[in-house]
Short mmCIF file of C-alpha atoms and ligand atoms in Angstrom, two decimals:
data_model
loop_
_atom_site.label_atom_id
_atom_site.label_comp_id
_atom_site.label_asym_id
_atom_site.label_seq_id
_atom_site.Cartn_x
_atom_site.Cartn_y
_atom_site.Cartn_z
CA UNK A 2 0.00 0.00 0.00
CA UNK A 3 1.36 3.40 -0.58
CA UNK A 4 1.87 5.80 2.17
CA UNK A 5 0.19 9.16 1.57
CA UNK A 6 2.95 10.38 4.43
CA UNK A 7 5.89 8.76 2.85
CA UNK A 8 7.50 12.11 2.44
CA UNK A 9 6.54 15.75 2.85
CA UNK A 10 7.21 18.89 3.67
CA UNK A 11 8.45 20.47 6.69
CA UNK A 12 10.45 23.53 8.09
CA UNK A 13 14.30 21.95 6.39
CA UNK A 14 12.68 20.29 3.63
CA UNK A 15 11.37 17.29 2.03
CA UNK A 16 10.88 14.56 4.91
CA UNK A 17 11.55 10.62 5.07
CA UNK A 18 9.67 10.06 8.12
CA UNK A 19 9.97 6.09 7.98
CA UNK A 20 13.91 6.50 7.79
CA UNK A 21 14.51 9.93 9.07
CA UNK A 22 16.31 11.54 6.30
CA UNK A 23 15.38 14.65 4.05
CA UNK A 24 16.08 14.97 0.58
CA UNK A 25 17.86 18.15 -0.73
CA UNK A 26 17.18 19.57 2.17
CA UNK A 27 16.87 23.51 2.55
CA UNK A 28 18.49 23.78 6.01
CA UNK A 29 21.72 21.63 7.68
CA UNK A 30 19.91 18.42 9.12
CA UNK A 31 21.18 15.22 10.74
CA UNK A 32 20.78 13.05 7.83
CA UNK A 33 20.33 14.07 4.04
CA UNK A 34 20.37 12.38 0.75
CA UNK A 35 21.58 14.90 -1.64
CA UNK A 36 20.51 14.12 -5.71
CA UNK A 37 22.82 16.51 -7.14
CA UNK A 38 25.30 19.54 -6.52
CA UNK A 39 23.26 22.64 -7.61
CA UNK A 40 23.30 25.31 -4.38
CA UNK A 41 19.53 24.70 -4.40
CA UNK A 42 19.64 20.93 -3.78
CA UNK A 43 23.26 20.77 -1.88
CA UNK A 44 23.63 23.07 1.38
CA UNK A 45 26.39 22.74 3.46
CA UNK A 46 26.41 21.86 7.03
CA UNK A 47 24.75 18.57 6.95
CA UNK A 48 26.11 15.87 9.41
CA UNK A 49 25.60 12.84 7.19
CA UNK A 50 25.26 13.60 3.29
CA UNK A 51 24.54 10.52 0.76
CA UNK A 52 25.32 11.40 -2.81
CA UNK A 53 27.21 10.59 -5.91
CA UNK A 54 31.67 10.68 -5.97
CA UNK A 55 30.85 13.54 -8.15
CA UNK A 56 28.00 15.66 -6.00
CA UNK A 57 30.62 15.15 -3.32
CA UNK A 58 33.32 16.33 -5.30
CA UNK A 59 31.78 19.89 -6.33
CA UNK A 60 29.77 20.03 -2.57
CA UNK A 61 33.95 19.77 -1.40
CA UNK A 62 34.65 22.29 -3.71
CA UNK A 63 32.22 24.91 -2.93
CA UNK A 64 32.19 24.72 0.61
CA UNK A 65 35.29 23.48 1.62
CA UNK A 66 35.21 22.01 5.17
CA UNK A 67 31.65 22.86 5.75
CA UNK A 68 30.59 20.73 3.02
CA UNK A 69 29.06 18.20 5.15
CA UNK A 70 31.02 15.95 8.66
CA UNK A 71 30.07 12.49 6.60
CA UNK A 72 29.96 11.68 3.02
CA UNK A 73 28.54 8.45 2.26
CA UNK A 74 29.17 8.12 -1.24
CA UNK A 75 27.27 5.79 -2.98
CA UNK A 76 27.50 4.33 -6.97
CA UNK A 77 24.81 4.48 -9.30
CA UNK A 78 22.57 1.00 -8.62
CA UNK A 79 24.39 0.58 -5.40
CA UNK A 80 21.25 -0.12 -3.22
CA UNK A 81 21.69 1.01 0.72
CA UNK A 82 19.60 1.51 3.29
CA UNK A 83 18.95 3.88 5.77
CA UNK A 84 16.36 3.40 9.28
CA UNK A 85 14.90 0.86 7.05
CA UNK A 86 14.58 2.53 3.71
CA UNK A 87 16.36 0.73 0.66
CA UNK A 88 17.80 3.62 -1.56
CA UNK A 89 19.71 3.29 -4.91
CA UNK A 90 20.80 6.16 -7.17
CA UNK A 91 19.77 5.99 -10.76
CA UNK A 92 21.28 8.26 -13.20
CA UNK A 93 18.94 11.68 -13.85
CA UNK A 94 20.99 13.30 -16.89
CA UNK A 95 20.44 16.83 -15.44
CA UNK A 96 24.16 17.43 -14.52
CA UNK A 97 27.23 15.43 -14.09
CA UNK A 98 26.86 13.07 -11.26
CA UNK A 99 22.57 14.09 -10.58
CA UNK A 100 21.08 11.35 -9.35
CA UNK A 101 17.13 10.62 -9.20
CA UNK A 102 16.77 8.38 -6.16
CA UNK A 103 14.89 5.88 -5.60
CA UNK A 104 13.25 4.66 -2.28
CA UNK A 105 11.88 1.25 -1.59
CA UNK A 106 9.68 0.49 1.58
CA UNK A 107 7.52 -2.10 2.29
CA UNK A 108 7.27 -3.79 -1.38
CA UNK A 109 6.46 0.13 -2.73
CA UNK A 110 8.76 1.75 -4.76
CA UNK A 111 8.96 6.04 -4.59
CA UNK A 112 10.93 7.69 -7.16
CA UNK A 113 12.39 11.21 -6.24
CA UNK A 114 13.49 12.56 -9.76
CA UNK A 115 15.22 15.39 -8.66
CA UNK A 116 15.83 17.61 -11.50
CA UNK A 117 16.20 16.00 -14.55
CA UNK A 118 16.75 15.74 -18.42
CA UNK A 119 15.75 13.90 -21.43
CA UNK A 120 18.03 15.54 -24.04
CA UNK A 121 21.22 14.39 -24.87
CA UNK A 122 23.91 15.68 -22.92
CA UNK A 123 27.66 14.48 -23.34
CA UNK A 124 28.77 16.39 -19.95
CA UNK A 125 26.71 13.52 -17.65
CA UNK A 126 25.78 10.44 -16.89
CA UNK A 127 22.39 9.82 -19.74
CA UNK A 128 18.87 9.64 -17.57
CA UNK A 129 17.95 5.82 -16.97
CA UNK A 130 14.12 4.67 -16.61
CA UNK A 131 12.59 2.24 -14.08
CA UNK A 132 9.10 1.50 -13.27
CA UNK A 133 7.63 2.77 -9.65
CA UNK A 134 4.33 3.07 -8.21
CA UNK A 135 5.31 6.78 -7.04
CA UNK A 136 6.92 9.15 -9.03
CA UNK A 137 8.18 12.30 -7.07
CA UNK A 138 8.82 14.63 -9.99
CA UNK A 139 10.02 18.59 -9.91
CA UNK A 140 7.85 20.10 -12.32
CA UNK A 141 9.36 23.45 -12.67
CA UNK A 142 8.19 23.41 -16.56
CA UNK A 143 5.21 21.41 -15.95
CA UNK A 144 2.86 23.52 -18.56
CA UNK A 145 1.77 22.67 -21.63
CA UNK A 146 3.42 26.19 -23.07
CA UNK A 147 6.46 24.77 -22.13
CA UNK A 148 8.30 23.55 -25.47
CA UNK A 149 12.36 23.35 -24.96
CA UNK A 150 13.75 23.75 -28.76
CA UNK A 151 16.48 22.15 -30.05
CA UNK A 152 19.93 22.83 -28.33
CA UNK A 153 22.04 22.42 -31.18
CA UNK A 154 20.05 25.03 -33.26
CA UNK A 155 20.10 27.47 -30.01
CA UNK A 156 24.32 27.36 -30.01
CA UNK A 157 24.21 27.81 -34.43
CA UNK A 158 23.03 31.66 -32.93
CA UNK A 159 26.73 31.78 -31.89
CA UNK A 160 28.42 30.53 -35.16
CA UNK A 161 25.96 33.18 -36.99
CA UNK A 162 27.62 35.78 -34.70
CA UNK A 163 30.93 37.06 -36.77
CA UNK A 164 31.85 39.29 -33.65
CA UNK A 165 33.17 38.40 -30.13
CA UNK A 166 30.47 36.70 -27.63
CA UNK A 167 30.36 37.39 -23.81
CA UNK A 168 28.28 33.73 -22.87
CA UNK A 169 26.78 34.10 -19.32
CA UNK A 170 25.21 30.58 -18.22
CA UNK A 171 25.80 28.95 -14.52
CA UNK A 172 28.75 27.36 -13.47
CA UNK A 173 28.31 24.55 -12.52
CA UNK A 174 26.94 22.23 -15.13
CA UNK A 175 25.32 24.90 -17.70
CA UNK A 176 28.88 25.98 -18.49
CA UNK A 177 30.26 22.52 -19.36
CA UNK A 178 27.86 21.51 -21.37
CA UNK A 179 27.94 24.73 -23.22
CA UNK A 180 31.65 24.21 -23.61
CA UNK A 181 31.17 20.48 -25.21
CA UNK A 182 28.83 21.76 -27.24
CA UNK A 183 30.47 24.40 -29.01
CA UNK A 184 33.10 22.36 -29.97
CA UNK A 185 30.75 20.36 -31.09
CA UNK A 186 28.68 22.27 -33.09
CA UNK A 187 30.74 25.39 -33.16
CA UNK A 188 33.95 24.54 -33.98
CA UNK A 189 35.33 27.44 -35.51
CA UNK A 190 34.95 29.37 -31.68
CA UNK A 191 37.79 29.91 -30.00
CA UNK A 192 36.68 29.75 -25.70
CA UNK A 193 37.45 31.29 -23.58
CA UNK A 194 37.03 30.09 -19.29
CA UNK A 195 36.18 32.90 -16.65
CA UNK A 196 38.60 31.74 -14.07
CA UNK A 197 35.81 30.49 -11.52
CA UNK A 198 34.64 28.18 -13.86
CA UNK A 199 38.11 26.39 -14.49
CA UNK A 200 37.71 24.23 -11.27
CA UNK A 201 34.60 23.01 -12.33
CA UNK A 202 35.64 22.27 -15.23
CA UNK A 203 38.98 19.85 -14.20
CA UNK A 204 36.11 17.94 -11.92
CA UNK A 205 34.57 17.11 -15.28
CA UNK A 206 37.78 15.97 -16.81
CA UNK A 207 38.88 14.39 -13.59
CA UNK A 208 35.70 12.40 -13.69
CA UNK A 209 36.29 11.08 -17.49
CA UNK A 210 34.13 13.61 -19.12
CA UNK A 211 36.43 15.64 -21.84
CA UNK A 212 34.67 19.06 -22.77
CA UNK A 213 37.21 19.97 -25.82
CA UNK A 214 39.20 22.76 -26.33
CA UNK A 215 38.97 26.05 -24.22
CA UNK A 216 41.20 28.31 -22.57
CA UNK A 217 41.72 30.44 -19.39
CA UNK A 218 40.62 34.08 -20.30
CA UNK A 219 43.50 36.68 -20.68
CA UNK A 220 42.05 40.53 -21.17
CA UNK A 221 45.14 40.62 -24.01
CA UNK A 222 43.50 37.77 -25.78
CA UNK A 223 40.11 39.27 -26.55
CA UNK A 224 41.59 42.50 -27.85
CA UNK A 225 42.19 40.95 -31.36
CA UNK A 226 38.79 40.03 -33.29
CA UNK A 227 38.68 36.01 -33.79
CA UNK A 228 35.53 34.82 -32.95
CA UNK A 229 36.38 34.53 -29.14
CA UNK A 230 33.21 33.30 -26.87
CA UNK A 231 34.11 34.34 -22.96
CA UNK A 232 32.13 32.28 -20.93
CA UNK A 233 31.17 33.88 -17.89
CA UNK A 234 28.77 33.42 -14.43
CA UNK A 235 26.22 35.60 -14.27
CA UNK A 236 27.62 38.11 -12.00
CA UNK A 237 30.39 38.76 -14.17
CA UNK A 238 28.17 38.88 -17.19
CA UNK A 239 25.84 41.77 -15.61
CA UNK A 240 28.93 43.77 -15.20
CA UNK A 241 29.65 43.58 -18.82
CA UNK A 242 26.06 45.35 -19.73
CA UNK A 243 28.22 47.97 -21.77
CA UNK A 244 30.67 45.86 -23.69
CA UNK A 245 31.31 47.60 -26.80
CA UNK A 246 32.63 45.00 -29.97
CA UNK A 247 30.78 42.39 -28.63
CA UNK A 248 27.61 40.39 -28.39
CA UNK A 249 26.02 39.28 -25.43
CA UNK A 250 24.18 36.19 -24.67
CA UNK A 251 22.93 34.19 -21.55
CA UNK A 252 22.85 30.46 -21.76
CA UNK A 253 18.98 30.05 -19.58
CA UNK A 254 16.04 27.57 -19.58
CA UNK A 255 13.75 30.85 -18.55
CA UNK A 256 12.82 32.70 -21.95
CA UNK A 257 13.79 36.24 -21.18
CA UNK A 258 13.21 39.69 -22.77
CA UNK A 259 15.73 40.63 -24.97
CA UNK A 260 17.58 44.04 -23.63
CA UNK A 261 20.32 45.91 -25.00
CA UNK A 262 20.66 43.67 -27.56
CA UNK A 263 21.59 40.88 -25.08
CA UNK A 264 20.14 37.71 -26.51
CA UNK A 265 19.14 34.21 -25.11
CA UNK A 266 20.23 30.65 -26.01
CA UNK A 267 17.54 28.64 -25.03
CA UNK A 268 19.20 25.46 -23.61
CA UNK A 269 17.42 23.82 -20.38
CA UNK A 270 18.56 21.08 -18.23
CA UNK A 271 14.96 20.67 -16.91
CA UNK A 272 12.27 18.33 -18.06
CA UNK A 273 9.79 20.29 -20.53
CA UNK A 274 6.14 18.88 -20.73
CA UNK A 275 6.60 16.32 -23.26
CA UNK A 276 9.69 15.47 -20.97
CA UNK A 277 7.47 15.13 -17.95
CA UNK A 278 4.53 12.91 -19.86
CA UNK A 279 7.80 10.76 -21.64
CA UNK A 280 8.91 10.05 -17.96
CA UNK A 281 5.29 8.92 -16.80
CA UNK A 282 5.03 6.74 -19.40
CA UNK A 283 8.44 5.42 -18.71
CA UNK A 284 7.80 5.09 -15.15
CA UNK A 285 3.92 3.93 -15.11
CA UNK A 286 3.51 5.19 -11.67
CA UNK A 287 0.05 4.90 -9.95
CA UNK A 288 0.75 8.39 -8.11
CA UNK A 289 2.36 11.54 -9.29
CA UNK A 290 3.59 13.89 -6.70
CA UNK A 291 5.04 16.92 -7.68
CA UNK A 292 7.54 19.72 -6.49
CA UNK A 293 7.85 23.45 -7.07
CA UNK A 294 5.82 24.55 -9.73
CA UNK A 295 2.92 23.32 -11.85
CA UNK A 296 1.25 20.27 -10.60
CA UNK A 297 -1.93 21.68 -11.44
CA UNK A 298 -1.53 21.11 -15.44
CA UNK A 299 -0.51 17.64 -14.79
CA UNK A 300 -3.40 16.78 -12.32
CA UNK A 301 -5.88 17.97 -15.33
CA UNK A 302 -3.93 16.49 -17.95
CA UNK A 303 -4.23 13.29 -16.22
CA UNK A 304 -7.67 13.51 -14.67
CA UNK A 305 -8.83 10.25 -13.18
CA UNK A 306 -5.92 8.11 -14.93
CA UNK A 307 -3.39 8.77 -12.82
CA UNK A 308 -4.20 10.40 -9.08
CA UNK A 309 -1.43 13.50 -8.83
CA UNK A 310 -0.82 14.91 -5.61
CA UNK A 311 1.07 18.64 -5.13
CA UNK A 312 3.56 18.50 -2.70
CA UNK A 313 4.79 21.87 -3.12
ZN1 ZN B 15 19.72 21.46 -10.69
ZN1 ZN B 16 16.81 22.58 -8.99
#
């Protein structure tokens, strides 16, 4: 029988009450199993952390010593348990080492997606499908408006672009797969690395995912006109709102307005609505319980079929 209380919502998070853990919690707790390394999902301070080598390799990274007392890391399909819970990490395809996770109690099986992607991404670990009786989705773009396009044609706006680019995308993530991608499908770009990305990046490479060619930026290097794409976070990309000989883009899953000529490449490492009703199918849950945002398109699309609960 499923439990309507399996999980949900308190004060730090999302709640395991059966084996006292949270997942991606929002506050430092006891116990917390972490899908993936995004500041959103991963906070430091946590006394026990489950998570992927990789989650634990960027969580080290970012906060140093604070990033949690324990790491247990765990492999993909490596089932473990915890206060009676089996867990196992499946891959999710949203980021290199982003796990969904998957919770089995009492002959039901609860599938936390995480975040999560269908498209093809050579910077992480492709999204793998199982059937549960619970899926647990985040359902950020959970709208029938909501219609990713094609990456590949999004990053041909940079090879149209004869001038130097100033990229702005996330760093953790975004940026690599940006970076594989252009040399994929942009090879005539030269790129350049804002130096806070470079860690990030050897984690990748350390981790057997090669993103191509780029370079560290020099401010010498961009003064000569050769199809140079700086790649920057976003705070260093706002402070370039009057760069003169070059073209600005940000690298977002949100459509934005276009100002000043700034321009957006529409690549999202979230699950669009076709992504969402690809992963019921694949899943053939019973329940659907969703996370921040739009539950309420899925509990009409689905009606009497499938009984969708919002969690948040
Ligand atoms: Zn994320
Ligand atoms: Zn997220």
């Amino acid at each position: 029988m499923i439990l309507d209380d399996f999980l949900f919502i308190d004060d730090n998070g999302i709640y395991c009450k059966y084996g006292c853990f949270y997942l991606d919690p929002k506050i430092p707790v006891a116990t917390a199993v972490i899908s993936h390394a995004h500041a959103d999902h991963a906070v430091s301070g946590n006394n026990i952390v489950y998570c992927t080598a990789s989650t634990r390799l960027f969580m080290e990274l970012r906060y140093a010593r604070y990033a949690a007392r324990t790491f247990n890391v765990m492999q993909f399909h490596q089932s473990f348990n915890i206060g009676g819970v089996q867990l196992t990490f499946i891959p999710a395809g949203h980021m290199l080492g982003s796990a969904m996770v998957l919770m089995e109690y009492n002959g039901i099986k609860y599938l936390y997606t995480g975040d999560y992607k269908l498209q093809p991404d050579a910077t992480c670990e492709p999204i793998e499908w199982l059937k549960a009786d619970v899926l647990i989705t985040e359902s950020t773009f959970a709208d029938p408006a909501i219609n990713h396009p094609d990456p590949i044609e999004e990053i041909s706006k940079l090879k149209d672009t004869k001038i130097n680019i100033i990229l702005g995308a996330y760093g953790l993530g975004k940026s690599q797969r940006l970076i594989r991608m252009i040399n994929d499908h942009a090879p005539q770009k030269k790129i350049l690395v804002h130096h806070r990305i470079m860690p990030i990046n050897n984690i990748y490479e350390k981790c057997g995912f090669a993103l191509g060619n780029y370079q560290l930026y020099g401010r010498k290097l961009m003064k000569t006109q050769e199809e140079w794409v700086y790649l920057v976070p976003p705070f260093t990309f706002n402070s370039y709102i009057r760069a003169t000989n070059a073209r600005r883009f940000f690298a977002s899953g949100w459509k934005r307005l276009q100002v000043n000529g700034e321009d957006t490449l529409f690549i999202s490492d979230h699950a669009d609505w076709n992504d969402i009703l690809e992963a019921v199918r694949q899943v053939g849950p019973t329940q659907i319980w969703t996370l921040h945002g739009h539950g309420a398109h899925l509990r009409s699309h689905f009606g009497k079929d499938i009984f969708v609960k919002l969690l948040a």
